[in-house]
Short mmCIF file of C-alpha atoms and ligand atoms in Angstrom, two decimals:
data_model
loop_
_atom_site.label_atom_id
_atom_site.label_comp_id
_atom_site.label_asym_id
_atom_site.label_seq_id
_atom_site.Cartn_x
_atom_site.Cartn_y
_atom_site.Cartn_z
CA MET A 1 -214.62 87.15 -0.52
CA THR A 2 -213.76 89.25 2.46
CA MET A 3 -216.66 88.54 4.94
CA SER A 4 -215.03 86.25 7.29
CA ARG A 5 -211.66 84.99 8.26
CA PRO A 6 -210.83 81.27 9.13
CA ASP A 7 -210.47 81.66 12.80
CA GLN A 8 -214.20 82.18 12.51
CA HIS A 9 -214.79 79.28 10.40
CA ILE A 10 -213.38 75.72 11.53
CA SER A 11 -215.63 73.39 9.75
CA LYS A 12 -217.63 71.06 11.77
CA THR A 13 -218.44 67.49 11.05
CA ALA A 14 -221.48 67.27 8.87
CA GLY A 15 -223.44 64.08 9.88
CA ASP A 16 -226.07 63.13 7.68
CA LYS A 17 -228.92 61.89 9.58
CA THR A 18 -229.94 59.24 7.14
CA GLY A 19 -226.37 57.80 7.50
CA THR A 20 -226.28 57.73 3.53
CA HIS A 21 -223.32 60.25 3.51
CA LEU A 22 -220.10 59.87 5.55
CA PRO A 23 -219.39 62.60 8.03
CA THR A 24 -217.02 64.68 6.16
CA LEU A 25 -214.71 67.27 7.72
CA ARG A 26 -212.41 69.59 5.93
CA ASP A 27 -210.25 71.82 8.41
CA TYR A 28 -210.47 75.53 6.92
CA SER A 29 -208.01 76.70 9.42
CA LEU A 30 -204.67 77.88 8.02
CA VAL A 31 -202.47 75.85 10.54
CA GLY A 32 -204.25 72.60 10.41
CA ARG A 33 -204.16 69.32 8.23
CA GLU A 34 -205.73 70.85 5.16
CA SER A 35 -203.09 73.50 4.97
CA ALA A 36 -200.18 70.96 4.84
CA LEU A 37 -202.23 68.87 2.40
CA ALA A 38 -202.63 71.94 -0.01
CA GLU A 39 -198.74 72.54 -0.02
CA GLU A 40 -198.55 68.77 -0.45
CA ASN A 41 -200.80 68.83 -3.57
CA GLY A 42 -199.04 71.80 -5.03
CA LEU A 43 -202.18 74.17 -4.59
CA ALA A 44 -200.31 76.69 -2.45
CA ALA A 45 -198.87 79.74 -4.22
CA ALA A 46 -199.39 77.84 -7.47
CA GLU A 47 -199.64 78.89 -11.06
CA TRP A 48 -203.24 79.82 -12.17
CA TYR A 49 -204.94 79.73 -15.50
CA SER A 50 -205.03 82.96 -17.14
CA VAL A 51 -206.80 84.01 -20.27
CA LYS A 52 -204.60 85.14 -23.03
CA ILE A 53 -205.04 88.74 -23.87
CA ASP A 54 -202.85 90.89 -26.01
CA ARG A 55 -200.45 92.97 -24.05
CA LYS A 56 -201.34 96.38 -25.55
CA VAL A 57 -205.19 95.76 -24.76
CA LEU A 58 -204.32 94.78 -21.18
CA LYS A 59 -202.00 97.78 -20.63
CA GLY A 60 -204.79 99.84 -21.88
CA LEU A 61 -207.25 98.49 -19.40
CA MET A 62 -204.54 98.43 -16.40
CA LYS A 63 -204.11 102.09 -16.93
CA ARG A 64 -204.76 104.25 -13.72
CA LYS A 65 -206.71 107.27 -13.42
CA ASP A 66 -207.75 109.58 -10.35
CA GLY A 67 -210.91 110.93 -12.10
CA PRO A 68 -213.63 107.91 -11.74
CA ALA A 69 -212.66 107.57 -8.01
CA ILE A 70 -212.53 111.14 -7.08
CA ARG A 71 -216.05 111.42 -8.88
CA ASP A 72 -217.36 108.24 -7.20
CA THR A 73 -215.85 109.19 -3.79
CA ILE A 74 -217.26 112.91 -4.02
CA ILE A 75 -220.84 111.13 -4.71
CA TRP A 76 -220.37 108.80 -1.79
CA PHE A 77 -219.42 111.25 0.88
CA ALA A 78 -221.97 113.55 -0.29
CA ALA A 79 -224.50 110.98 -0.17
CA LEU A 80 -223.44 109.90 3.26
CA ALA A 81 -223.74 113.63 4.30
CA LEU A 82 -226.91 114.30 2.93
CA SER A 83 -228.62 110.93 4.41
CA GLY A 84 -226.91 111.41 7.62
CA ALA A 85 -228.17 115.06 8.13
CA GLY A 86 -231.56 113.74 7.12
CA GLY A 87 -231.38 110.87 9.59
CA ILE A 88 -230.48 113.59 12.49
CA TYR A 89 -233.33 116.08 11.42
CA PHE A 90 -235.90 113.50 11.58
CA TRP A 91 -234.51 111.48 14.48
CA GLY A 92 -237.18 110.64 16.90
CA SER A 93 -239.88 110.31 14.04
CA TRP A 94 -240.34 107.28 11.69
CA TRP A 95 -239.08 109.64 8.97
CA CYS A 96 -235.45 109.00 9.84
CA ILE A 97 -235.62 105.42 8.78
CA PRO A 98 -235.22 105.74 4.99
CA PHE A 99 -232.48 108.11 5.53
CA PHE A 100 -230.62 105.98 7.94
CA LEU A 101 -231.31 103.09 5.56
CA VAL A 102 -229.50 104.93 2.89
CA TYR A 103 -226.77 106.25 4.98
CA GLY A 104 -226.34 102.52 6.53
CA VAL A 105 -225.97 100.86 3.14
CA LEU A 106 -223.42 103.58 1.92
CA TYR A 107 -221.70 103.24 5.18
CA GLY A 108 -221.80 99.60 6.18
CA SER A 109 -221.79 97.88 2.77
CA SER A 110 -220.44 100.27 0.09
CA SER A 111 -217.44 100.65 2.23
CA ASP A 112 -216.68 96.99 1.43
CA SER A 113 -215.79 97.45 -2.24
CA ARG A 114 -214.05 100.76 -1.49
CA TRP A 115 -211.90 99.00 1.18
CA HIS A 116 -211.08 96.32 -1.47
CA GLU A 117 -210.42 98.41 -4.54
CA SER A 118 -208.23 100.86 -2.61
CA GLY A 119 -206.43 98.04 -0.86
CA HIS A 120 -205.41 96.89 -4.21
CA GLY A 121 -204.24 100.17 -4.87
CA THR A 122 -206.19 100.39 -8.06
CA ALA A 123 -209.05 102.90 -7.00
CA PHE A 124 -206.89 105.96 -7.79
CA LYS A 125 -203.77 106.52 -9.81
CA THR A 126 -202.60 108.77 -6.60
CA PRO A 127 -200.93 106.44 -4.05
CA TRP A 128 -201.86 108.57 -0.88
CA MET A 129 -205.49 108.76 -2.22
CA ASN A 130 -205.66 105.02 -2.15
CA GLU A 131 -204.11 104.91 1.49
CA ALA A 132 -206.60 107.58 2.67
CA LEU A 133 -209.71 105.65 1.45
CA TYR A 134 -208.47 102.31 2.62
CA SER A 135 -207.85 103.77 6.32
CA VAL A 136 -211.48 105.10 6.01
CA ALA A 137 -213.11 102.39 4.41
CA SER A 138 -211.57 99.83 6.65
CA PHE A 139 -212.97 101.64 9.80
CA MET A 140 -216.35 101.72 8.27
CA ILE A 141 -216.42 97.99 7.32
CA PHE A 142 -215.04 97.40 10.84
CA ARG A 143 -211.87 95.56 9.25
CA GLU A 144 -208.50 96.12 10.74
CA PRO A 145 -206.55 97.46 7.85
CA THR A 146 -203.14 95.68 8.39
CA ILE A 147 -204.65 92.03 9.11
CA TRP A 148 -207.04 92.36 6.21
CA ARG A 149 -204.47 93.62 3.69
CA TRP A 150 -202.39 90.41 4.48
CA SER A 151 -205.60 88.05 4.69
CA HIS A 152 -206.57 89.47 1.46
CA THR A 153 -203.18 89.11 -0.04
CA ARG A 154 -203.62 85.41 0.82
CA HIS A 155 -206.95 85.12 -0.71
CA HIS A 156 -205.49 86.15 -4.04
CA THR A 157 -202.52 83.57 -3.61
CA ASP A 158 -204.85 80.72 -3.06
CA THR A 159 -208.43 81.61 -3.87
CA ILE A 160 -210.75 79.17 -2.21
CA ILE A 161 -207.74 76.60 -1.55
CA VAL A 162 -208.73 74.85 1.72
CA GLY A 163 -206.32 75.41 4.55
CA ARG A 164 -204.83 78.46 2.67
CA ASP A 165 -207.33 80.94 1.98
CA PRO A 166 -208.35 82.93 4.99
CA GLU A 167 -211.38 84.48 3.23
CA ILE A 168 -213.73 81.50 2.42
CA ALA A 169 -217.20 82.91 3.21
CA ALA A 170 -218.93 79.63 2.83
CA PRO A 171 -217.00 76.74 3.88
CA ARG A 172 -218.48 73.26 3.46
CA PRO A 173 -220.85 72.52 5.16
CA PRO A 174 -221.80 76.03 5.38
CA ASP A 175 -222.86 77.42 8.85
CA ILE A 176 -226.33 78.99 7.77
CA LYS A 177 -226.82 80.41 11.16
CA THR A 178 -223.55 82.59 10.90
CA LEU A 179 -224.49 83.46 7.30
CA LEU A 180 -227.96 84.59 8.55
CA LEU A 181 -226.70 86.47 11.40
CA ASN A 182 -224.00 88.01 9.29
CA ILE A 183 -226.78 89.73 7.44
CA PHE A 184 -226.31 92.23 9.98
CA ALA A 185 -222.73 91.82 10.43
CA LEU A 186 -223.46 90.29 13.91
CA VAL A 187 -221.02 87.39 14.09
CA ASN A 188 -218.14 89.47 12.13
CA ALA A 189 -218.49 92.37 14.57
CA TRP A 190 -218.62 90.05 17.68
CA LYS A 191 -215.32 88.24 16.26
CA GLY A 192 -214.13 91.61 15.29
CA ILE A 193 -214.32 93.05 18.97
CA GLN A 194 -212.38 90.01 20.29
CA SER A 195 -209.82 90.46 17.81
CA LEU A 196 -209.47 94.03 18.52
CA ILE A 197 -208.79 93.37 22.12
CA LEU A 198 -206.48 90.70 21.37
CA HIS A 199 -204.26 93.00 19.17
CA ALA A 200 -204.48 96.10 21.37
CA ARG A 201 -202.94 93.84 23.94
CA GLY A 202 -199.99 93.27 21.39
CA ARG A 203 -200.98 89.66 20.29
CA LEU A 204 -202.12 87.80 17.22
CA THR A 205 -203.77 84.44 16.60
CA PRO A 206 -201.51 81.64 15.28
CA GLU A 207 -203.65 81.95 12.17
CA GLU A 208 -202.82 85.67 11.68
CA GLU A 209 -199.18 84.91 12.53
CA SER A 210 -199.29 82.63 9.50
CA PHE A 211 -200.06 85.47 6.90
CA VAL A 212 -198.92 88.75 8.79
CA PRO A 213 -195.13 89.29 8.50
CA GLU A 214 -193.21 90.12 11.54
CA SER A 215 -192.54 93.83 10.30
CA GLU A 216 -196.19 94.61 9.98
CA ARG A 217 -197.25 93.45 13.40
CA SER A 218 -196.75 96.72 15.25
CA LYS A 219 -198.95 98.34 13.16
CA VAL A 220 -201.84 95.93 13.74
CA TYR A 221 -201.25 96.72 17.63
CA ARG A 222 -201.40 100.41 16.99
CA THR A 223 -204.34 100.58 14.89
CA ALA A 224 -206.40 98.12 17.10
CA ARG A 225 -205.77 100.87 19.97
CA ILE A 226 -206.95 103.56 17.65
CA TYR A 227 -209.98 101.86 16.78
CA ILE A 228 -210.89 101.01 20.37
CA ALA A 229 -210.40 104.76 21.20
CA ILE A 230 -212.87 105.66 18.49
CA LEU A 231 -215.58 103.23 19.73
CA VAL A 232 -215.15 104.46 23.23
CA ALA A 233 -215.33 108.14 22.17
CA VAL A 234 -218.62 107.19 20.32
CA VAL A 235 -220.06 105.51 23.59
CA VAL A 236 -218.90 108.43 25.70
CA ALA A 237 -220.88 110.59 22.99
CA CYS A 238 -223.98 108.53 23.26
CA LEU A 239 -223.70 108.80 27.19
CA ALA A 240 -223.16 112.43 27.07
CA PHE A 241 -226.14 113.08 24.70
CA GLN A 242 -228.38 110.25 26.42
CA SER A 243 -228.82 109.25 22.97
CA ILE A 244 -227.71 106.32 20.56
CA LEU A 245 -227.78 109.02 17.68
CA PRO A 246 -223.87 109.21 17.58
CA ALA A 247 -223.67 105.63 17.27
CA MET A 248 -226.22 105.46 14.54
CA LEU A 249 -223.83 107.73 12.71
CA VAL A 250 -220.42 105.98 13.50
CA GLY A 251 -220.33 102.27 14.36
CA LEU A 252 -223.69 100.89 14.32
CA PRO A 253 -224.23 101.39 10.55
CA THR A 254 -221.61 98.64 10.03
CA LEU A 255 -224.40 96.27 11.48
CA TYR A 256 -227.42 97.77 10.47
CA GLY A 257 -226.24 98.85 6.91
CA GLY A 258 -224.07 95.84 6.17
CA PHE A 259 -226.59 93.55 4.50
CA MET A 260 -225.65 94.51 1.11
CA THR A 261 -222.00 93.39 1.85
CA ILE A 262 -223.28 89.84 2.23
CA PHE A 263 -225.65 90.04 -0.53
CA PHE A 264 -223.02 91.04 -3.03
CA GLY A 265 -220.18 89.10 -1.45
CA LEU A 266 -221.80 85.73 -1.22
CA THR A 267 -222.09 85.81 -5.36
CA GLN A 268 -218.06 85.79 -5.55
CA HIS A 269 -217.40 82.10 -4.74
CA ALA A 270 -220.17 80.65 -2.49
CA GLY A 271 -221.11 77.17 -3.75
CA LEU A 272 -218.37 76.83 -6.48
CA ALA A 273 -215.32 74.51 -6.51
CA GLU A 274 -212.80 74.35 -4.00
CA ASP A 275 -209.01 73.52 -4.66
CA VAL A 276 -209.14 74.28 -8.38
CA LEU A 277 -206.30 76.50 -9.89
CA ASP A 278 -208.76 78.22 -12.52
CA HIS A 279 -210.64 81.41 -11.19
CA ARG A 280 -213.47 80.49 -13.87
CA LEU A 281 -214.42 77.51 -11.87
CA ASN A 282 -214.38 79.03 -8.42
CA SER A 283 -215.63 82.71 -9.04
CA ARG A 284 -218.93 84.20 -10.44
CA THR A 285 -219.23 87.13 -12.83
CA VAL A 286 -222.81 88.40 -12.23
CA TYR A 287 -224.51 91.22 -14.30
CA MET A 288 -225.66 93.91 -12.10
CA ASN A 289 -227.80 96.98 -12.36
CA PRO A 290 -225.78 100.45 -12.61
CA LEU A 291 -226.80 101.36 -8.98
CA PHE A 292 -225.61 97.93 -7.64
CA ARG A 293 -222.32 98.44 -9.75
CA TYR A 294 -221.85 101.90 -8.06
CA LEU A 295 -222.30 100.49 -4.59
CA TYR A 296 -220.20 97.33 -5.52
CA TRP A 297 -217.69 99.33 -7.67
CA ASN A 298 -217.80 96.50 -10.33
CA MET A 299 -216.83 93.55 -8.33
CA ASN A 300 -219.39 91.55 -9.77
CA TYR A 301 -216.98 90.95 -12.76
CA HIS A 302 -215.29 88.93 -10.07
CA ILE A 303 -213.64 86.21 -12.65
CA GLU A 304 -211.86 89.18 -14.37
CA HIS A 305 -210.86 90.87 -11.00
CA HIS A 306 -209.12 87.58 -9.74
CA MET A 307 -207.53 86.88 -12.98
CA PHE A 308 -206.17 90.34 -13.63
CA PRO A 309 -206.00 92.18 -10.19
CA MET A 310 -204.23 94.92 -11.70
CA VAL A 311 -207.18 96.14 -13.82
CA PRO A 312 -209.01 99.04 -11.85
CA TYR A 313 -212.83 98.96 -11.10
CA HIS A 314 -213.68 101.31 -13.67
CA ALA A 315 -212.10 99.29 -16.56
CA LEU A 316 -213.56 95.69 -15.64
CA PRO A 317 -216.39 95.97 -17.88
CA GLY A 318 -213.79 96.39 -20.81
CA LEU A 319 -211.73 93.53 -19.40
CA HIS A 320 -214.99 91.32 -19.28
CA GLU A 321 -215.49 92.02 -23.02
CA ALA A 322 -211.92 91.15 -23.74
CA ILE A 323 -211.90 87.75 -22.08
CA LYS A 324 -215.52 86.43 -21.77
CA HIS A 325 -214.94 84.13 -24.89
CA ASP A 326 -213.01 82.06 -22.65
CA CYS A 327 -215.00 82.28 -19.53
CA PRO A 328 -218.22 80.35 -18.41
CA GLU A 329 -221.53 82.21 -19.36
CA PRO A 330 -222.00 85.25 -16.82
CA TYR A 331 -224.97 85.05 -14.33
CA PRO A 332 -227.81 87.67 -15.93
CA GLY A 333 -228.52 88.95 -12.47
CA THR A 334 -228.07 88.49 -8.83
CA ILE A 335 -231.34 86.75 -8.55
CA ALA A 336 -230.01 84.12 -11.22
CA ALA A 337 -227.16 83.96 -9.06
CA TYR A 338 -229.05 83.40 -5.85
CA ARG A 339 -231.19 80.70 -7.66
CA GLU A 340 -228.17 78.67 -7.80
CA ILE A 341 -226.46 79.77 -4.37
CA ILE A 342 -229.21 79.15 -2.09
CA PRO A 343 -230.18 75.61 -3.01
CA THR A 344 -226.35 74.67 -3.23
CA LEU A 345 -225.61 75.97 0.22
CA LEU A 346 -228.67 74.08 1.67
CA ARG A 347 -227.52 71.03 -0.05
CA GLN A 348 -224.04 71.25 1.05
CA THR A 349 -225.31 71.54 4.78
CA ARG A 350 -226.14 67.52 3.82
CA GLU A 351 -223.56 66.87 1.13
CA PRO A 352 -220.72 68.92 1.96
CA GLU A 353 -218.84 67.53 -1.15
CA TYR A 354 -221.48 68.92 -3.47
CA HIS A 355 -220.64 71.99 -5.49
CA VAL A 356 -221.51 73.81 -8.79
CA ARG A 357 -219.41 72.66 -11.50
CA ARG A 358 -218.93 75.91 -13.98
CA GLN A 359 -219.23 75.02 -17.59
CA LEU A 360 -216.22 76.42 -19.49
CA PRO A 361 -216.84 77.38 -23.22
CA SER A 362 -216.16 74.40 -25.46
CA GLY A 363 -213.00 74.05 -27.38
CA VAL A 364 -211.14 76.41 -25.01
CA ASP A 365 -208.09 75.38 -23.25
CA ALA A 366 -209.18 74.45 -19.95
CA VAL A 367 -206.60 73.34 -17.30
CA PRO A 368 -207.24 69.83 -15.26
CA TYR A 369 -210.23 70.49 -13.29
CA ASN A 370 -208.61 69.64 -10.05
CA PRO A 371 -204.98 69.08 -10.18
CA GLY A 372 -204.47 67.05 -7.42
CA ALA A 373 -206.39 67.66 -4.23
CA VAL A 374 -208.83 65.13 -3.08
CA PHE A 375 -211.75 65.85 -0.88
CA LYS A 376 -211.11 63.60 1.98
CA THR A 377 -213.31 62.44 4.25
CA ALA A 378 -212.78 62.98 8.12
CA GLY A 379 -210.40 60.33 9.24
CA MET B 1 -166.71 93.34 -24.04
CA ASP B 2 -166.45 93.87 -20.30
CA GLU B 3 -166.57 90.97 -17.96
CA GLY B 4 -170.43 90.33 -16.75
CA TRP B 5 -172.03 92.58 -19.58
CA ILE B 6 -174.70 90.44 -21.31
CA ASP B 7 -176.37 91.41 -24.51
CA ALA B 8 -180.39 91.26 -23.46
CA CYS B 9 -182.35 92.65 -26.25
CA GLY B 10 -182.54 95.42 -28.74
CA LEU B 11 -183.67 98.67 -27.26
CA GLU B 12 -186.86 98.63 -29.61
CA ASP B 13 -187.90 95.32 -28.18
CA ILE B 14 -189.33 96.93 -25.19
CA GLU B 15 -192.20 99.49 -25.52
CA PRO B 16 -192.07 103.06 -23.93
CA GLU B 17 -193.37 102.74 -20.29
CA ASP B 18 -193.15 98.90 -20.20
CA VAL B 19 -191.23 95.98 -19.15
CA ILE B 20 -189.99 92.67 -21.00
CA GLY B 21 -188.81 89.26 -19.28
CA PHE B 22 -185.10 88.23 -19.96
CA SER B 23 -183.67 84.75 -19.03
CA HIS B 24 -180.02 84.11 -18.72
CA GLY B 25 -178.15 81.34 -17.03
CA GLY B 26 -181.25 79.90 -15.46
CA ALA B 27 -182.30 83.19 -13.78
CA ARG B 28 -185.06 85.41 -14.86
CA TYR B 29 -184.72 89.40 -15.37
CA ALA B 30 -187.12 92.13 -16.05
CA LEU B 31 -186.06 95.01 -18.39
CA TYR B 32 -187.70 98.36 -18.25
CA ARG B 33 -188.13 101.29 -20.63
CA THR B 34 -189.30 104.38 -19.31
CA ASP B 35 -191.33 106.83 -21.37
CA ASP B 36 -188.37 109.10 -21.67
CA ASP B 37 -186.26 106.14 -23.00
CA ARG B 38 -184.28 105.51 -19.93
CA TYR B 39 -183.47 101.58 -19.40
CA PHE B 40 -183.34 99.48 -16.31
CA ALA B 41 -183.03 96.10 -15.10
CA THR B 42 -184.00 94.12 -12.14
CA ASP B 43 -184.52 90.49 -10.96
CA GLY B 44 -187.42 89.17 -12.87
CA LEU B 45 -189.35 87.78 -9.68
CA CYS B 46 -191.16 89.57 -7.11
CA THR B 47 -189.65 89.38 -3.65
CA HIS B 48 -193.05 88.64 -2.13
CA GLU B 49 -194.03 85.42 -3.76
CA ARG B 50 -191.80 84.92 -6.74
CA VAL B 51 -194.30 85.86 -9.42
CA PRO B 52 -192.85 87.13 -12.62
CA LEU B 53 -192.58 91.10 -12.64
CA TYR B 54 -192.31 91.36 -16.48
CA ASN B 55 -196.10 90.48 -16.63
CA GLY B 56 -196.80 93.57 -14.26
CA PHE B 57 -197.61 97.14 -15.20
CA VAL B 58 -195.20 100.02 -15.27
CA MET B 59 -196.31 103.50 -14.09
CA GLY B 60 -193.55 106.15 -14.50
CA GLN B 61 -190.75 104.32 -12.68
CA ILE B 62 -192.76 101.96 -10.71
CA ILE B 63 -193.40 98.39 -11.61
CA GLU B 64 -196.55 96.89 -10.23
CA CYS B 65 -196.60 93.00 -9.58
CA PRO B 66 -199.61 91.23 -11.35
CA LYS B 67 -200.26 89.09 -8.22
CA HIS B 68 -200.87 91.40 -5.35
CA ASN B 69 -200.25 94.82 -6.70
CA GLY B 70 -196.88 95.03 -4.82
CA ARG B 71 -194.89 98.01 -6.05
CA PHE B 72 -190.98 98.68 -6.70
CA ASP B 73 -189.19 101.45 -7.70
CA PHE B 74 -187.30 99.74 -10.65
CA THR B 75 -184.70 102.50 -10.83
CA ASN B 76 -183.47 101.58 -7.45
CA GLY B 77 -185.50 98.48 -6.58
CA GLU B 78 -186.96 100.01 -3.37
CA ALA B 79 -190.16 98.04 -2.42
CA LYS B 80 -193.05 100.87 -1.62
CA GLY B 81 -194.93 98.98 0.91
CA ALA B 82 -196.98 95.86 1.79
CA PRO B 83 -197.18 93.20 0.47
CA VAL B 84 -193.62 93.91 -0.80
CA CYS B 85 -191.43 94.32 2.14
CA GLU B 86 -188.10 93.44 0.58
CA ASN B 87 -186.28 95.47 -2.10
CA LEU B 88 -185.63 94.19 -5.56
CA LYS B 89 -181.97 93.63 -7.02
CA THR B 90 -181.19 95.93 -9.62
CA TYR B 91 -178.51 95.61 -12.37
CA GLU B 92 -176.77 98.20 -14.34
CA THR B 93 -177.54 98.64 -17.82
CA GLN B 94 -175.98 100.17 -21.02
CA GLN B 95 -177.04 101.09 -24.46
CA ARG B 96 -174.70 100.02 -27.20
CA ASN B 97 -175.39 100.19 -30.96
CA GLY B 98 -179.23 99.89 -30.62
CA ARG B 99 -178.80 96.90 -27.96
CA LEU B 100 -179.45 96.78 -24.20
CA PHE B 101 -177.00 95.19 -22.28
CA VAL B 102 -177.16 94.36 -18.52
CA LYS B 103 -174.38 93.71 -16.03
CA ILE B 104 -175.37 90.57 -14.54
CA ALA B 105 -172.28 89.04 -12.65
S1 FES C 401 -196.32 88.07 -5.60
FE1 FES C 401 -195.74 90.28 -6.20
S2 FES C 401 -196.93 91.46 -4.63
FE2 FES C 401 -197.17 89.39 -4.16
#
């Protein structure tokens, strides 16, 4: 998932007040003890389970097209323009609220899936279109494009491998307060601003140095300065107009419209196994309605996406049909997913080692459940 | 036969606009056929994280890596941008009597 990076999550000791559970500590940083342990255990850059699929079928599914994403992007920008115009027109009355609600979700939540798909280069067939969408969507979701491109690359190499994956949204024990604050992207935005300042000064954190190659770092510094310049321009516009309306259109929607990012995003991996080399055990495929699938660009087919990242979003339902015989039962909807996620996260605050074990279809060739990593207690 | 040329596969073993893998002397190679029947050969593993490129996807003269969608021009090995930063080694190919030969040495 893509909601927070490791510097935002160093796991704290989980002490059970009753004393029946040992305090447990996992170090989610990329430069700590678990990072070395993951390498020792053969979990870093390892080979992952992949459902067997006929090469011809897969080739058909991987085929790139411009049409679906052009259509979806025109609809997206048109809806942004209309809802934004409505918000401006009704500014000062309560009627602006529904317009800004729509605008905010399109801007602050849908940008997550656009950022994601174009970052993989699979949204469009034409490379420059992917790059253009990636730049715009990165700003909207307030992610620095180069940093996040590399962090997401690592997320795909080492999905939910502790000490390796920079994008574990719900480390154990989960930080419920941060998750709640991030419903409005508050913690992420605050950390994001701190990162921008650091990068604008020409520096990276040690974590970032572990996954951003030297050759890419100048891009990070330049983009951070551009982001800061845009944000300053928005503040200046607010002062000039004596109104927060400019910020309601650029900048703030990431916060007030960001709640669907976490709503969709937590379904991806939260509460599932860590340190397994099988996406069927650490990712969820959740059926969603057509509106959600439009906003989320089919990322609800998350096992499929991780197993075959070359398949574009518009072909994921087809991929799902092709491999579902060898995958756990999909969740029938987001409510069903949250019926599992919420109690699991709450229980993990007391029992960090607890997680949901996904049931693989019987008779299929499963990989060893956990090929070597041990959930070690703090020592 | 000239020094270094290896008989890698039949020309029809590769589908148009596709790639297959080939091993020789402990090394892995990727063999490509374009949709206008030109043949190319490169190292078999991605320069990013050593993932087999022959499980990837061919688009025109681009091979996309199956792991992180890194892209190379397989006609000259050029890396087309992050996350692949290092070019791919390419090898000469020749077609002889319905077979594809690759100059590996
Ligand atoms: S391993 Fe090929 S792009 Fe990463």
